[in-house]
Short mmCIF file of C-alpha atoms and ligand atoms in Angstrom, two decimals:
data_model
loop_
_atom_site.label_atom_id
_atom_site.label_comp_id
_atom_site.label_asym_id
_atom_site.label_seq_id
_atom_site.Cartn_x
_atom_site.Cartn_y
_atom_site.Cartn_z
CA UNK A 1 -0.87 -20.32 -27.20
CA UNK A 2 -2.28 -23.40 -25.51
CA UNK A 3 -3.60 -23.62 -21.99
CA UNK A 4 -0.82 -23.26 -19.44
CA UNK A 5 0.54 -26.51 -18.15
CA UNK A 6 -0.32 -25.85 -14.49
CA UNK A 7 1.74 -28.92 -14.16
CA UNK A 8 3.35 -30.53 -11.12
CA UNK A 9 6.24 -28.17 -10.90
CA UNK A 10 4.00 -25.16 -10.59
CA UNK A 11 4.36 -23.42 -7.24
CA UNK A 12 1.08 -22.28 -5.98
CA UNK A 13 1.75 -19.19 -3.87
CA UNK A 14 -1.20 -18.80 -1.53
CA UNK A 15 -1.21 -15.95 1.01
CA UNK A 16 -0.67 -17.33 4.51
CA UNK A 17 -3.53 -15.43 5.98
CA UNK A 18 -5.43 -14.33 2.91
CA UNK A 19 -8.60 -12.23 2.70
CA UNK A 20 -12.07 -13.78 2.72
CA UNK A 21 -11.87 -14.08 -1.00
CA UNK A 22 -8.33 -14.66 -2.32
CA UNK A 23 -9.56 -14.24 -5.87
CA UNK A 24 -9.13 -16.23 -9.06
CA UNK A 25 -5.88 -17.91 -10.06
CA UNK A 26 -3.30 -16.14 -12.19
CA UNK A 27 -0.42 -18.18 -13.77
CA UNK A 28 2.93 -16.61 -14.24
CA UNK A 29 5.66 -18.19 -16.48
CA UNK A 30 9.17 -16.83 -16.63
CA UNK A 31 12.89 -17.09 -15.90
CA UNK A 32 13.78 -17.36 -12.16
CA UNK A 33 16.36 -14.53 -12.14
CA UNK A 34 14.47 -12.01 -14.36
CA UNK A 35 13.74 -8.57 -12.81
CA UNK A 36 10.41 -8.47 -14.85
CA UNK A 37 9.32 -11.75 -13.39
CA UNK A 38 10.31 -10.70 -9.93
CA UNK A 39 8.25 -7.49 -10.17
CA UNK A 40 5.19 -9.51 -11.16
CA UNK A 41 5.56 -11.97 -8.36
CA UNK A 42 6.21 -9.19 -5.88
CA UNK A 43 3.12 -7.34 -6.98
CA UNK A 44 0.90 -10.38 -6.85
CA UNK A 45 2.21 -11.50 -3.49
CA UNK A 46 1.54 -8.04 -1.99
CA UNK A 47 -1.98 -7.89 -3.60
CA UNK A 48 -2.92 -11.18 -1.93
CA UNK A 49 -3.71 -12.66 -5.25
CA UNK A 50 -3.56 -16.42 -5.72
CA UNK A 51 -1.03 -17.21 -8.39
CA UNK A 52 1.19 -19.99 -9.68
CA UNK A 53 4.76 -19.51 -10.66
CA UNK A 54 6.38 -21.79 -13.29
CA UNK A 55 9.98 -21.52 -14.19
CA UNK A 56 10.69 -21.69 -17.87
CA UNK A 57 14.38 -22.54 -18.32
CA UNK A 58 14.54 -24.72 -21.42
CA UNK A 59 12.88 -25.45 -24.78
CA UNK A 60 11.13 -28.38 -23.13
CA UNK A 61 9.68 -26.23 -20.34
CA UNK A 62 8.65 -23.54 -22.75
CA UNK A 63 6.87 -25.85 -25.23
CA UNK A 64 5.13 -27.67 -22.35
CA UNK A 65 3.96 -24.46 -20.76
CA UNK A 66 3.46 -22.06 -23.65
CA UNK A 67 3.63 -24.12 -26.85
CA UNK A 68 6.67 -22.33 -28.31
CA UNK A 69 10.37 -22.87 -28.03
CA UNK A 70 12.26 -20.72 -25.52
CA UNK A 71 13.62 -18.20 -28.09
CA UNK A 72 10.04 -17.37 -29.19
CA UNK A 73 8.60 -17.02 -25.66
CA UNK A 74 8.35 -13.41 -24.64
CA UNK A 75 8.76 -13.97 -20.98
CA UNK A 76 7.39 -13.37 -18.45
CA UNK A 77 4.03 -14.59 -19.71
CA UNK A 78 0.91 -14.33 -17.58
CA UNK A 79 -2.23 -16.37 -18.07
CA UNK A 80 -5.34 -14.56 -16.84
CA UNK A 81 -8.10 -16.40 -15.02
CA UNK A 82 -10.11 -16.33 -18.23
CA UNK A 83 -7.38 -18.23 -20.10
CA UNK A 84 -5.89 -15.22 -22.00
CA UNK A 85 -2.12 -14.81 -22.19
CA UNK A 86 -0.23 -11.55 -21.68
CA UNK A 87 3.37 -11.42 -22.93
CA UNK A 88 5.85 -9.29 -21.02
CA UNK A 89 3.30 -7.38 -18.93
CA UNK A 90 4.35 -5.01 -16.20
CA UNK A 91 2.37 -4.92 -12.96
CA UNK A 92 0.37 -1.92 -14.17
CA UNK A 93 -0.75 -3.69 -17.35
CA UNK A 94 -1.56 -6.85 -15.34
CA UNK A 95 -3.65 -4.89 -12.77
CA UNK A 96 -5.59 -3.23 -15.66
CA UNK A 97 -6.27 -6.48 -17.39
CA UNK A 98 -7.41 -8.05 -14.08
CA UNK A 99 -9.97 -5.18 -13.83
CA UNK A 100 -8.41 -3.67 -10.77
CA UNK A 101 -7.89 -0.18 -12.12
CA UNK A 102 -10.99 1.93 -11.82
CA UNK A 103 -11.88 5.43 -13.01
CA UNK A 104 -13.12 8.27 -10.74
CA UNK A 105 -16.84 8.55 -10.50
CA UNK A 106 -17.18 12.34 -9.57
CA UNK A 107 -15.41 15.48 -10.67
CA UNK A 108 -14.73 17.01 -7.21
CA UNK A 109 -14.15 14.95 -4.08
CA UNK A 110 -14.34 16.24 -0.49
CA UNK A 111 -11.06 14.51 0.18
CA UNK A 112 -8.29 12.99 -1.89
CA UNK A 113 -5.82 10.63 -0.16
CA UNK A 114 -2.51 9.86 -1.75
CA UNK A 115 -1.11 6.46 -0.81
CA UNK A 116 -2.92 3.33 0.18
CA UNK A 117 -0.67 2.07 2.98
CA UNK A 118 -2.03 1.66 6.42
CA UNK A 119 -2.27 5.45 7.02
CA UNK A 120 -4.15 6.18 3.80
CA UNK A 121 -6.47 3.15 4.10
CA UNK A 122 -7.35 4.09 7.69
CA UNK A 123 -8.18 7.68 6.62
CA UNK A 124 -10.24 6.22 3.80
CA UNK A 125 -12.29 4.04 6.15
CA UNK A 126 -12.99 6.89 8.53
CA UNK A 127 -13.67 9.44 5.86
CA UNK A 128 -15.99 7.36 3.76
CA UNK A 129 -17.80 5.98 6.84
CA UNK A 130 -18.39 9.59 8.02
CA UNK A 131 -19.93 10.51 4.69
CA UNK A 132 -17.17 12.28 2.83
CA UNK A 133 -16.67 11.65 -0.86
CA UNK A 134 -13.18 10.24 -0.85
CA UNK A 135 -10.77 8.95 -3.42
CA UNK A 136 -7.61 7.18 -2.62
CA UNK A 137 -4.85 7.35 -5.28
CA UNK A 138 -2.26 4.54 -5.16
CA UNK A 139 0.62 4.14 -7.60
CA UNK A 140 1.38 0.45 -6.78
CA UNK A 141 -0.12 -2.41 -4.69
CA UNK A 142 -2.43 -1.65 -1.85
CA UNK A 143 -0.79 -1.87 1.63
CA UNK A 144 2.38 0.13 1.22
CA UNK A 145 5.35 -1.12 3.14
CA UNK A 146 3.09 -3.26 5.28
CA UNK A 147 2.39 -5.36 2.25
CA UNK A 148 5.99 -6.53 2.42
CA UNK A 149 5.61 -7.76 5.97
CA UNK A 150 5.35 -11.53 6.30
CA UNK A 151 3.83 -11.39 9.78
CA UNK A 152 2.81 -8.32 11.81
CA UNK A 153 2.70 -9.49 15.37
CA UNK A 154 2.38 -6.21 17.30
CA UNK A 155 -0.86 -4.84 15.79
CA UNK A 156 -3.78 -4.78 18.19
CA UNK A 157 -6.34 -7.49 17.70
CA UNK A 158 -4.21 -10.12 15.94
CA UNK A 159 -2.66 -12.24 18.73
CA UNK A 160 -1.37 -14.78 16.21
CA UNK A 161 -0.15 -12.07 13.86
CA UNK A 162 -1.29 -11.34 10.32
CA UNK A 163 0.60 -10.81 7.10
CA UNK A 164 0.76 -7.08 6.17
CA UNK A 165 -0.79 -7.85 2.72
CA UNK A 166 -3.77 -9.64 4.29
CA UNK A 167 -4.28 -6.76 6.83
CA UNK A 168 -4.18 -4.30 3.97
CA UNK A 169 -6.62 -6.31 1.89
CA UNK A 170 -9.05 -6.28 4.76
CA UNK A 171 -8.73 -2.56 5.18
CA UNK A 172 -9.17 -2.13 1.39
CA UNK A 173 -12.42 -4.12 1.55
CA UNK A 174 -13.56 -2.05 4.55
CA UNK A 175 -12.86 1.29 2.85
CA UNK A 176 -14.57 0.23 -0.41
CA UNK A 177 -17.52 -1.10 1.58
CA UNK A 178 -18.13 2.38 3.07
CA UNK A 179 -17.81 3.95 -0.44
CA UNK A 180 -14.23 5.07 -0.78
CA UNK A 181 -12.95 4.96 -4.35
CA UNK A 182 -9.58 3.26 -4.76
CA UNK A 183 -7.79 4.50 -7.88
CA UNK A 184 -4.80 2.27 -8.21
CA UNK A 185 -1.71 2.22 -10.53
CA UNK A 186 -1.39 6.01 -10.89
CA UNK A 187 0.70 8.45 -8.84
CA UNK A 188 0.06 11.96 -7.74
CA UNK A 189 2.76 14.12 -9.47
CA UNK A 190 2.07 17.79 -9.02
CA UNK A 191 -0.53 19.68 -7.00
CA UNK A 192 -1.89 23.24 -6.72
CA UNK A 193 -4.39 24.74 -4.31
CA UNK A 194 -6.46 27.53 -5.95
CA UNK A 195 -9.95 28.83 -5.31
CA UNK A 196 -10.46 26.35 -2.39
CA UNK A 197 -9.76 23.41 -4.62
CA UNK A 198 -6.69 21.17 -4.91
CA UNK A 199 -5.84 20.01 -8.46
CA UNK A 200 -3.29 17.22 -8.77
CA UNK A 201 -1.86 15.95 -12.09
CA UNK A 202 -1.81 12.15 -11.97
CA UNK A 203 0.71 10.08 -13.84
CA UNK A 204 -1.95 8.65 -16.18
CA UNK A 205 -2.54 12.13 -17.47
CA UNK A 206 -5.77 12.76 -15.60
CA UNK A 207 -6.39 15.43 -12.98
CA UNK A 208 -7.80 14.74 -9.40
CA UNK A 209 -9.78 17.66 -7.89
CA UNK A 210 -10.70 17.71 -4.18
CA UNK A 211 -11.48 20.20 -1.34
CA UNK A 212 -8.93 18.83 0.94
CA UNK A 213 -6.04 16.40 0.87
CA UNK A 214 -4.24 13.80 2.97
CA UNK A 215 -0.76 12.88 1.91
CA UNK A 216 0.11 9.36 3.09
CA UNK A 217 2.82 8.46 0.62
CA UNK A 218 5.16 6.85 3.14
CA UNK A 219 8.71 5.90 2.35
CA UNK A 220 10.44 3.76 -0.26
CA UNK A 221 13.29 1.26 0.31
CA UNK A 222 16.66 2.88 0.66
CA UNK A 223 19.46 1.72 -1.70
CA UNK A 224 22.86 0.40 -0.39
CA UNK A 225 24.72 3.22 -2.21
CA UNK A 226 27.37 0.95 -3.66
CA UNK A 227 28.43 0.16 -7.25
CA UNK A 228 26.41 -2.14 -9.58
CA UNK A 229 23.12 -2.00 -7.72
CA UNK A 230 21.15 -1.36 -10.93
CA UNK A 231 23.07 -4.22 -12.67
CA UNK A 232 22.21 -6.83 -10.06
CA UNK A 233 18.68 -5.70 -9.29
CA UNK A 234 16.34 -8.63 -9.95
CA UNK A 235 19.14 -10.98 -10.70
CA UNK A 236 20.09 -11.62 -7.03
CA UNK A 237 19.62 -8.26 -5.45
CA UNK A 238 16.25 -7.25 -4.08
CA UNK A 239 14.87 -4.42 -2.00
CA UNK A 240 12.45 -5.42 0.78
CA UNK A 241 11.48 -8.64 2.47
CA UNK A 242 11.24 -10.84 -0.61
CA UNK A 243 7.75 -12.16 -0.04
CA UNK A 244 7.33 -13.20 -3.63
CA UNK A 245 10.92 -14.35 -3.89
CA UNK A 246 10.97 -16.60 -0.81
CA UNK A 247 9.99 -19.96 -2.52
CA UNK A 248 12.83 -19.46 -5.09
CA UNK A 249 15.39 -19.37 -2.24
CA UNK A 250 14.88 -23.15 -1.50
CA UNK A 251 18.12 -24.75 -0.57
CA UNK A 252 20.24 -21.56 -1.25
CA UNK A 253 22.56 -19.54 0.94
CA UNK A 254 21.17 -15.91 1.01
CA UNK A 255 21.73 -12.68 2.98
CA UNK A 256 19.45 -10.03 4.46
CA UNK A 257 20.89 -6.60 5.06
CA UNK A 258 19.50 -4.47 7.92
CA UNK A 259 19.02 -4.36 11.64
CA UNK A 260 15.48 -3.20 12.21
CA UNK A 261 12.21 -5.15 12.38
CA UNK A 262 11.73 -5.34 8.57
CA UNK A 263 15.06 -7.09 8.21
CA UNK A 264 14.32 -9.38 11.14
CA UNK A 265 10.89 -10.45 9.65
CA UNK A 266 12.50 -10.97 6.32
CA UNK A 267 15.25 -13.15 7.80
CA UNK A 268 12.66 -15.29 9.66
CA UNK A 269 10.45 -15.65 6.67
CA UNK A 270 13.28 -16.54 4.30
CA UNK A 271 14.82 -18.97 6.75
CA UNK A 272 11.84 -21.24 6.14
CA UNK A 273 13.03 -21.68 2.55
CA UNK A 274 16.70 -21.02 2.35
CA UNK A 275 19.48 -23.35 3.52
CA UNK A 276 21.17 -20.51 5.34
CA UNK A 277 20.37 -16.88 5.99
CA UNK A 278 23.17 -14.45 6.97
CA UNK A 279 21.80 -11.24 8.56
CA UNK A 280 24.30 -8.44 7.98
CA UNK A 281 23.79 -5.63 10.52
CA UNK A 282 25.68 -2.36 10.48
CA UNK A 283 25.22 -1.56 14.21
CA UNK A 284 26.98 -3.34 17.07
CA UNK A 285 23.85 -5.05 18.56
CA UNK A 286 20.79 -6.61 16.92
CA UNK A 287 18.66 -5.36 19.79
CA UNK A 288 19.39 -1.68 19.16
CA UNK A 289 16.55 -1.30 16.64
CA UNK A 290 14.73 -4.64 16.54
CA UNK A 291 11.80 -5.70 18.80
CA UNK A 292 12.79 -8.14 21.52
CA UNK A 293 10.54 -10.90 20.34
CA UNK A 294 12.22 -10.94 16.89
CA UNK A 295 15.71 -10.92 18.35
CA UNK A 296 14.77 -13.96 20.42
CA UNK A 297 13.28 -15.78 17.49
CA UNK A 298 16.33 -15.12 15.32
CA UNK A 299 18.59 -16.38 18.06
CA UNK A 300 16.50 -19.56 18.26
CA UNK A 301 16.60 -20.21 14.45
CA UNK A 302 19.41 -22.57 13.59
CA UNK A 303 19.94 -21.49 9.98
CA UNK A 304 20.22 -17.70 10.63
CA UNK A 305 23.68 -16.35 11.35
CA UNK A 306 23.83 -12.77 12.58
CA UNK A 307 26.98 -10.66 11.75
CA UNK A 308 26.89 -7.27 13.58
CA UNK A 309 29.20 -4.41 12.69
CA UNK A 310 29.11 -5.43 9.04
CA UNK A 311 28.17 -3.68 5.84
CA UNK A 312 28.04 -4.84 2.19
CA UNK A 313 30.85 -3.16 0.38
CA UNK A 314 30.55 -4.75 -3.07
CA UNK A 315 28.33 -7.01 -5.17
CA UNK A 316 30.04 -9.73 -7.17
CA UNK A 317 28.98 -11.98 -10.04
CA UNK A 318 29.08 -12.71 -13.71
CA UNK A 319 25.58 -11.93 -15.07
CA UNK A 320 23.88 -12.72 -11.75
CA UNK A 321 24.86 -12.21 -8.14
CA UNK A 322 27.18 -14.88 -6.81
CA UNK A 323 28.59 -13.34 -3.66
CA UNK A 324 28.91 -10.10 -1.68
CA UNK A 325 31.91 -8.50 0.03
CA UNK A 326 31.13 -7.91 3.69
CA UNK A 327 33.22 -5.33 5.51
CA UNK A 328 33.50 -5.53 9.24
CA UNK A 329 34.02 -2.54 11.65
CA UNK A 330 37.89 -3.06 11.55
CA UNK A 331 37.88 -2.67 7.83
CA UNK A 332 38.50 -6.37 7.04
CA UNK A 333 36.65 -7.61 3.97
CA UNK A 334 35.38 -11.26 3.49
CA UNK A 335 33.66 -12.81 0.59
CA UNK A 336 30.18 -14.22 1.42
CA UNK A 337 28.90 -16.59 -1.27
CA UNK A 338 25.17 -15.87 -1.54
CA UNK A 339 22.74 -16.31 -4.50
CA UNK A 340 20.37 -13.61 -3.29
CA UNK A 341 20.52 -10.50 -1.07
CA UNK A 342 17.53 -8.72 0.44
CA UNK A 343 18.11 -5.14 1.42
CA UNK A 344 15.89 -3.90 4.23
CA UNK A 345 17.70 -0.77 5.49
CA UNK A 346 14.83 1.64 5.93
CA UNK A 347 13.34 4.20 3.72
CA UNK A 348 13.40 7.66 2.06
CA UNK A 349 10.34 9.92 2.05
CA UNK A 350 8.16 9.69 -1.03
CA UNK A 351 7.87 13.50 -1.45
CA UNK A 352 10.09 14.24 -4.36
CA UNK A 353 6.96 15.65 -6.21
CA UNK A 354 6.75 18.34 -3.49
CA UNK A 355 10.28 19.78 -4.37
CA UNK A 356 8.69 22.19 -6.81
CA UNK A 357 6.15 23.48 -4.29
CA UNK A 358 7.89 25.98 -1.98
CA UNK A 359 4.77 26.40 0.16
CA UNK A 360 5.05 22.85 1.50
CA UNK A 361 7.70 22.83 4.19
CA UNK A 362 9.68 19.62 4.48
CA UNK A 363 12.80 18.74 6.50
CA UNK A 364 16.23 18.06 5.00
CA UNK A 365 15.26 14.38 4.44
CA UNK A 366 12.05 15.28 2.60
CA UNK A 367 9.61 14.46 5.46
CA UNK A 368 6.65 16.89 5.80
CA UNK A 369 6.50 19.16 8.83
CA UNK A 370 3.08 19.45 10.42
CA UNK A 371 1.29 21.13 13.31
CA UNK A 372 3.60 22.37 16.11
CA UNK A 373 6.69 21.47 14.17
CA UNK A 374 5.89 24.44 11.95
CA UNK A 375 7.38 27.49 13.74
CA UNK A 376 6.17 31.03 12.99
CA UNK A 377 9.46 31.64 11.05
CA UNK A 378 8.79 28.56 8.76
CA UNK A 379 5.27 29.74 8.18
CA UNK A 380 6.19 33.33 7.40
CA UNK A 381 5.09 34.21 3.91
CA UNK A 382 3.67 30.72 3.32
CA UNK A 383 0.72 30.23 5.66
CA UNK A 384 -2.28 32.48 4.76
CA UNK A 385 -4.62 31.98 7.68
CA UNK A 386 -4.88 33.57 11.19
CA UNK A 387 -5.10 30.21 13.01
CA UNK A 388 -2.09 27.95 13.34
CA UNK A 389 -1.95 24.60 11.34
CA UNK A 390 -3.87 21.86 12.99
CA UNK A 391 -1.94 18.94 14.35
CA UNK A 392 -1.36 16.88 11.20
CA UNK A 393 -1.75 19.85 8.81
CA UNK A 394 1.24 20.93 6.66
CA UNK A 395 2.17 24.49 5.84
CA UNK A 396 -0.64 24.56 3.28
CA UNK A 397 -4.18 24.79 4.69
CA UNK A 398 -6.28 21.70 4.03
CA UNK A 399 -3.24 19.59 3.18
CA UNK A 400 -2.48 17.02 5.79
CA UNK A 401 0.39 14.56 6.09
CA UNK A 402 0.14 11.34 8.08
CA UNK A 403 2.12 8.11 8.70
CA UNK A 404 5.70 7.56 7.80
CA UNK A 405 5.88 10.59 5.43
CA UNK A 406 5.40 12.88 8.42
CA UNK A 407 8.47 14.08 10.25
CA UNK A 408 8.55 12.61 13.73
CA UNK A 409 6.14 9.77 12.97
CA UNK A 410 6.54 6.48 14.89
CA UNK A 411 6.96 4.22 11.82
CA UNK A 412 4.48 1.64 12.95
CA UNK A 413 1.25 0.36 11.49
CA UNK A 414 -0.78 1.24 14.59
CA UNK A 415 0.47 4.88 14.65
CA UNK A 416 -0.16 5.18 10.84
CA UNK A 417 -3.69 3.90 11.34
CA UNK A 418 -4.27 6.22 14.34
CA UNK A 419 -3.14 9.29 12.36
CA UNK A 420 -5.48 8.36 9.61
CA UNK A 421 -8.44 8.57 12.01
CA UNK A 422 -7.25 11.80 13.65
CA UNK A 423 -6.60 13.49 10.25
CA UNK A 424 -10.17 12.87 9.12
CA UNK A 425 -11.53 14.69 12.20
CA UNK A 426 -9.25 17.60 11.23
CA UNK A 427 -10.41 17.46 7.62
CA UNK A 428 -14.01 17.93 8.87
CA UNK A 429 -12.86 21.11 10.72
CA UNK A 430 -11.07 22.43 7.66
CA UNK A 431 -13.99 21.75 5.35
CA UNK A 432 -16.43 23.39 7.86
CA UNK A 433 -14.26 26.56 8.09
CA UNK A 434 -13.63 26.81 4.30
CA UNK A 435 -17.36 26.63 3.33
C1 FAD B 501 9.00 -5.47 5.82
C2 FAD B 501 8.33 -4.50 6.80
C3 FAD B 501 7.80 -5.01 7.99
C4 FAD B 501 7.25 -4.17 8.93
N1 FAD B 501 6.73 -4.79 10.07
C5 FAD B 501 6.02 -3.94 10.98
C6 FAD B 501 5.45 -4.59 12.08
O1 FAD B 501 5.55 -5.75 12.35
N2 FAD B 501 4.75 -3.77 12.91
C7 FAD B 501 4.57 -2.34 12.63
O2 FAD B 501 3.89 -1.73 13.39
N3 FAD B 501 5.11 -1.89 11.57
C8 FAD B 501 5.86 -2.63 10.70
N4 FAD B 501 6.44 -2.03 9.66
C9 FAD B 501 6.32 -0.48 9.42
C10 FAD B 501 4.99 -0.23 8.75
O3 FAD B 501 4.68 -1.05 7.70
C11 FAD B 501 4.93 1.23 8.34
O4 FAD B 501 5.23 2.11 9.41
C12 FAD B 501 3.66 1.59 7.71
O5 FAD B 501 3.42 0.83 6.54
C13 FAD B 501 3.54 3.09 7.30
O6 FAD B 501 2.35 3.25 6.67
P1 FAD B 501 2.11 4.56 5.68
O7 FAD B 501 0.69 4.37 5.16
O8 FAD B 501 2.47 5.79 6.45
O9 FAD B 501 3.15 4.45 4.56
P2 FAD B 501 3.47 3.27 3.52
O10 FAD B 501 3.12 1.96 4.11
O11 FAD B 501 4.84 3.56 3.15
O12 FAD B 501 2.45 3.48 2.26
C14 FAD B 501 2.70 4.60 1.41
C15 FAD B 501 1.91 4.33 0.13
O13 FAD B 501 1.90 5.45 -0.75
C16 FAD B 501 2.10 5.07 -2.12
N5 FAD B 501 2.70 6.22 -2.81
C17 FAD B 501 3.91 6.77 -2.69
N6 FAD B 501 4.01 7.85 -3.46
C18 FAD B 501 2.84 7.93 -4.10
C19 FAD B 501 2.31 8.97 -5.00
N7 FAD B 501 2.97 10.00 -5.49
N8 FAD B 501 1.01 8.77 -5.50
C20 FAD B 501 0.26 7.73 -5.02
N9 FAD B 501 0.70 6.78 -4.15
C21 FAD B 501 1.98 6.91 -3.67
C22 FAD B 501 3.10 3.88 -1.97
O14 FAD B 501 3.05 3.10 -3.15
C23 FAD B 501 2.57 3.16 -0.73
O15 FAD B 501 1.66 2.19 -1.11
C24 FAD B 501 7.14 -2.75 8.62
C25 FAD B 501 7.62 -2.24 7.52
C26 FAD B 501 8.28 -3.12 6.54
C27 FAD B 501 8.79 -2.53 5.22
#
C-alpha cells in the first residue's frame, strides 16, 4: 500500500488539553458508521494519541488513501507512525503494535492493582512512590470512565477544567515515573489467595502474583435494555460521551440519553459539532442529578433541547440508526429523527469475575462491601483473622476495593483518587502484619 493520503479531508483529532508529549501521529481510514472504526477512534481519543481520521466511502477515496478499490480495502486500516499499515486491527492489536503493551518485570509484586482509572492510577502513584513493587493491570485504555469526560471542571487544581483523558495521561506518567508497571490490554479474570500470595489468571493467559491487591475496576456503561441495541451499536448507537465520535456529528441532529453529569458533559461537547442535541432525561428535573454549573450551561446553549420525563423506547432504522421513539411520562410516543444517540445512563460494577469467589462479599448489584459495611454475619465463615477488615478492605484479607467499584463510593474523580491514597496506607499495614 502507498503512503496514506493525509490529504485535506483528513480530520486531525488533537486532544484539547493533551499531555506534555501527545505522541506521534497515527492515521485511521474507514467507513464513518462502522463499529470497528468507532472502537479505534474511541480508544485513540481516550489514550490522548494524536491521530487523523479519513472517511473512505468510495473507490476514489479508497484508491487515493490506500491504493486499492473499496472492495479490496479491509477497513478500518491504520497507518502506524513508521508508515506500516494494519488492516482491520482491534484496539488491542493497535496498542501492541504501537509498543504500548509491556510485560511484567518481576515474578511477585508487593501489590497488584486492577484497573487504571483515577482510583487505580492514584494507588499506583502512592504505592510506587512509597517503594512498593507495584503492577497495574488494565484491560483497555488508561483513565477508565474519566477518559470519556470531555472536561472535568470540579477536580481540585484545574480551575479551567481538564479533559479526563489528559488528566489520566498525566497520572499515568506520574505512576510510571515512580516505577509502577502498567500492564495494559489484559484483564484480571480469576484470582485465588493461597500461602500469602494472590494469583490471578489474566486474559492473555499469563498469571499475576502479588502479596496484596487493590481492585479498582470501576463500572461499565449501562445498556438501555431495549430491542436491537446490539444491531445498532456503532451504526448510530454509542455508549458514553462520544469523544472520538464528536467530529462526525457535524451538522447532524443527535440525542444524548441520561440526566447526570456524564450526560450533561456529553451534550455540551457534542453541541459544538452537531446542529441540534436533544437531551432525553428520565427524571422530572435535570437538576436532580446534575451539577448546577452544567445545568446552567445547558440552559444557555441554544442548540440543546432538554426533554425531561422521557425514555427511549425503540431504535428505528434500515441498516443504520435513523430515529428513536421517545416515550414521555404519560405514555405518549413521538418519533425523534436523529442520526446518532449517545447513552450515558450510569454504570454496572465490573466485578462479574468475582461471582465464582464466594469469599468476596458483594451487594446485589455487584459492588464490593468493605470495612464497616461488612457485618459479623457477613464475615462469618469467610474472614479468617481476629481483627476486623480495614476501611477499604473486602472480606478477603489483603484484598482492597476502591473507587466506583466499592459500595457506597461517591462516584467522583476526587474521591476515587483519595481512596487510592488511603488504600495504599492500609496495604502497608497488611503487608507488615503478614510478614
Ligand atoms: C463521561 C463522564 C464524565 C464524568 N465527569 C466527572 C466529573 O466531571 N467530575 C468527577 O468528579 N467525576 C466525573 N465522572 C465520574 C468519574 O469519572 C468516576 O467516578 C471515576 O472515573 C471512577 O474511577 P475508578 O478508578 O473508580 O473507576 P473507572 O474510572 O471506572 O476505572 C476502572 C478501570 O478498570 C478497568 N477494568 C475493569 N475491569 C477490569 C479487569 N477485570 N481487569 C483489568 N482492568 C479492568 C476499566 O477498563 C477501567 O479503566 C465522570 C464519568 C463519566 C463516565
